[in-house]
Short mmCIF file of C-alpha atoms in Angstrom, two decimals:
data_model
loop_
_atom_site.label_atom_id
_atom_site.label_comp_id
_atom_site.label_asym_id
_atom_site.label_seq_id
_atom_site.Cartn_x
_atom_site.Cartn_y
_atom_site.Cartn_z
CA MET A 256 -73.67 40.96 56.69
CA GLY A 257 -75.94 43.08 58.83
CA LEU A 258 -75.44 46.16 56.93
CA THR A 259 -76.40 44.61 53.41
CA PHE A 260 -79.57 43.45 54.84
CA VAL A 261 -80.34 46.60 56.64
CA LEU A 262 -79.78 48.11 52.98
CA GLY A 263 -82.08 45.55 51.49
CA ALA A 264 -84.67 46.05 53.79
CA ALA A 265 -84.62 49.56 53.29
CA THR A 266 -84.63 49.70 49.69
CA GLY A 267 -87.30 46.80 49.71
CA VAL A 268 -85.24 44.26 47.57
CA GLU A 269 -85.92 40.59 48.28
CA TRP A 270 -83.47 38.36 48.83
CA GLY A 271 -85.41 35.93 45.94
CA ASP A 272 -84.96 38.30 43.25
CA MET A 273 -81.51 39.03 44.42
CA LEU A 274 -80.57 35.28 44.77
CA PHE A 275 -82.22 34.75 41.16
CA TYR A 276 -80.20 37.60 39.93
CA ALA A 277 -77.07 36.49 41.57
CA VAL A 278 -78.02 32.92 39.48
CA LEU A 279 -78.82 34.53 36.37
CA PHE A 280 -75.46 36.27 36.47
CA VAL A 281 -73.56 33.30 37.15
CA VAL A 282 -75.11 31.26 34.30
CA LEU A 283 -74.60 34.48 31.57
CA LEU A 284 -71.02 34.55 32.89
CA ALA A 285 -70.71 30.99 32.33
CA LEU A 286 -72.65 31.43 28.81
CA ILE A 287 -70.06 34.11 27.71
CA LYS A 288 -67.37 32.04 28.85
CA HIS A 289 -68.15 29.05 27.32
CA TYR A 290 -69.59 30.86 23.82
CA ALA A 291 -67.87 33.88 23.83
CA TRP A 292 -64.71 34.16 25.73
CA GLY A 293 -63.17 31.41 23.56
CA PRO A 294 -63.98 33.13 20.21
CA VAL A 295 -63.03 36.45 21.82
CA THR A 296 -59.79 35.34 23.27
CA ASP A 297 -58.54 33.44 19.53
CA MET A 298 -59.42 36.50 18.02
CA MET A 299 -57.01 38.40 20.58
CA GLU A 300 -54.43 35.81 20.15
CA LYS A 301 -54.72 35.63 16.44
CA ARG A 302 -54.74 39.96 16.18
CA ALA A 303 -51.63 39.61 18.48
CA THR A 304 -50.04 37.32 16.44
CA LYS A 305 -50.68 38.85 13.42
CA ILE A 306 -49.35 42.06 14.98
CA ALA A 307 -46.26 40.45 16.10
CA ASN A 308 -45.61 39.17 12.63
CA ASP A 309 -46.48 42.28 10.81
CA LEU A 310 -43.62 44.14 13.10
CA ASP A 311 -41.27 41.00 12.43
CA SER A 312 -42.42 41.68 8.54
CA ALA A 313 -41.32 45.20 8.69
CA GLU A 314 -38.24 44.53 10.77
CA GLU A 315 -37.27 42.20 7.95
CA ALA A 316 -37.97 45.03 5.29
CA ARG A 317 -36.00 47.81 7.28
CA LYS A 318 -33.15 44.95 7.06
CA ASN A 319 -33.83 44.50 3.56
CA ALA A 320 -34.19 47.90 2.80
CA GLU A 321 -30.73 48.78 4.96
CA GLN A 322 -29.08 45.75 2.56
CA VAL A 323 -30.27 47.05 -0.66
CA GLU A 324 -29.30 50.53 0.31
CA GLU A 325 -25.66 49.14 1.29
CA GLN A 326 -25.65 47.45 -1.92
CA ARG A 327 -26.94 50.75 -4.19
CA VAL A 328 -24.09 52.76 -2.33
CA SER A 329 -21.38 49.88 -2.70
CA ALA A 330 -22.29 49.74 -6.51
CA LEU A 331 -21.95 53.42 -6.68
CA LYS A 332 -18.53 53.25 -5.21
CA ASP A 333 -17.21 50.50 -7.37
CA SER A 334 -19.49 52.56 -10.68
CA HIS A 335 -17.14 55.87 -9.74
CA ALA A 336 -14.19 53.91 -9.09
CA GLU A 337 -14.63 51.94 -12.26
CA ALA A 338 -15.47 55.45 -13.78
CA SER A 339 -11.99 56.78 -12.63
CA GLN A 340 -9.95 54.01 -14.17
CA ILE A 341 -11.35 54.21 -17.40
CA ILE A 342 -11.06 57.89 -17.47
CA GLU A 343 -7.16 56.94 -16.12
CA ARG A 344 -7.17 54.50 -19.17
CA ALA A 345 -8.23 56.91 -21.64
CA ARG A 346 -5.61 59.67 -20.27
CA LYS A 347 -2.40 57.30 -20.58
CA ASN A 348 -3.40 56.10 -23.80
CA GLY A 349 -3.92 59.80 -25.02
CA GLU A 350 -0.72 60.46 -23.86
CA GLN A 351 0.63 57.33 -25.53
CA GLN A 352 -0.93 58.32 -28.82
CA LYS A 353 0.32 61.97 -28.32
CA THR A 354 3.66 60.55 -27.78
CA THR A 355 3.60 58.23 -30.80
CA ILE A 356 2.45 60.76 -33.05
CA VAL A 357 5.04 63.40 -32.24
CA ALA A 358 7.70 60.36 -32.51
CA ASP A 359 6.45 59.23 -35.86
CA ALA A 360 6.14 62.81 -37.25
CA HIS A 361 9.92 63.76 -36.24
CA GLY A 362 10.85 60.76 -37.77
CA GLU A 363 9.07 61.09 -41.25
CA ALA A 364 10.73 65.00 -41.10
CA GLN A 365 13.94 63.65 -40.75
CA ALA A 366 13.83 61.17 -43.33
CA LEU A 367 12.17 63.95 -45.71
CA LYS A 368 15.48 66.22 -44.39
CA ASP A 369 17.64 63.28 -45.27
CA THR A 370 16.12 62.45 -48.70
CA ALA A 371 16.40 65.98 -49.06
CA LYS A 372 19.75 66.22 -48.28
CA GLN A 373 20.52 63.40 -50.40
CA ASP A 374 18.53 64.69 -53.49
CA ILE A 375 20.64 67.72 -53.09
CA GLU A 376 24.15 65.89 -52.96
CA ARG A 377 23.02 63.90 -55.95
CA GLU A 378 21.74 67.10 -58.17
CA ARG A 379 25.08 69.08 -56.78
CA GLN A 380 27.21 65.78 -58.24
CA ASP A 381 25.13 65.92 -61.29
CA ALA A 382 25.74 69.04 -61.64
CA LEU A 383 29.35 68.87 -60.97
CA GLU A 384 29.86 65.99 -63.60
CA GLY A 385 28.24 68.30 -66.01
CA VAL A 386 31.14 71.20 -65.09
CA LYS A 387 33.56 68.51 -65.73
CA ASN A 388 32.41 67.30 -68.65
CA ASP A 389 32.25 70.58 -70.24
CA VAL A 390 35.62 71.61 -69.34
CA ALA A 391 36.83 68.64 -70.79
CA GLU A 392 35.39 69.12 -73.61
CA LEU A 393 36.08 72.63 -74.15
CA SER A 394 39.85 71.89 -73.08
CA LEU A 395 39.46 69.23 -75.88
CA GLU A 396 38.60 71.42 -78.43
CA ILE A 397 40.93 74.08 -77.51
CA ALA A 398 43.61 71.73 -77.05
CA SER A 399 42.38 70.72 -81.19
CA LYS A 400 42.64 74.02 -82.22
CA VAL A 401 45.83 75.02 -80.63
CA ILE A 402 47.38 72.08 -81.90
CA SER A 403 45.53 72.06 -85.10
CA LYS A 404 46.61 76.12 -85.93
CA ASN A 405 49.93 77.65 -84.53
CA LEU A 406 48.53 80.92 -83.08
CA GLN A 407 50.18 83.31 -81.64
CA MET A 408 49.92 84.55 -78.43
CA ASN A 409 47.07 86.87 -78.92
CA ASP A 410 45.38 84.70 -81.28
CA GLN A 411 44.92 82.16 -78.18
CA LYS A 412 44.17 84.46 -75.47
CA ALA A 413 41.30 85.52 -78.00
CA LEU A 414 40.43 81.72 -78.79
CA ILE A 415 40.37 81.05 -75.11
CA ASP A 416 37.94 83.83 -74.26
CA SER A 417 35.86 83.04 -77.49
CA TYR A 418 35.43 79.65 -76.09
CA ILE A 419 34.36 80.50 -72.36
CA GLU A 420 31.62 83.37 -73.62
CA GLY A 421 29.78 80.44 -75.29
CA LEU A 422 30.66 77.90 -72.71
CA GLY A 423 28.54 80.58 -70.80
CA LYS A 424 25.54 80.97 -73.18
CA GLN A 425 25.51 76.94 -73.32
CA ASN A 426 25.32 77.06 -69.85
CA GLU A 427 22.22 79.61 -70.33
CA VAL A 428 20.44 77.39 -72.85
CA LYS A 429 20.44 74.50 -70.65
#
């Protein structure tokens, strides 16, 4: 303490002023603590709380964004899988339709061939019946002429040839 007195004496400071300044400083500190320190610390606490809440909100928003991203990726994978399934079903349906169309076409072609064969066979049978009838009629005519005339052998041959030629002309007309 001796040193401070010496410094105080050397500078010409009076102890009364020092004491006054010290008391004034303590009073000023008490006033600041009473009126300003509470609001400043409250403001600092509120700010710290707000910052902590903002950090919590930011963390929650980040987590929500990650969840949304995961859902989006999952939905995208699901849509790709669904699109693949749709394409596969369409391909299978196309193959089935192709097989059905080809089978139907083969069936229709076979039915047409069978119908054509039946028509040809019927026409052939009709033609044979017609020829049989013509031959029968011709035979009857020849027989009746032979019976009605007592022909010589040469006359019979000439008569048969003329009927055969007449038959050829009849077929040409039909």
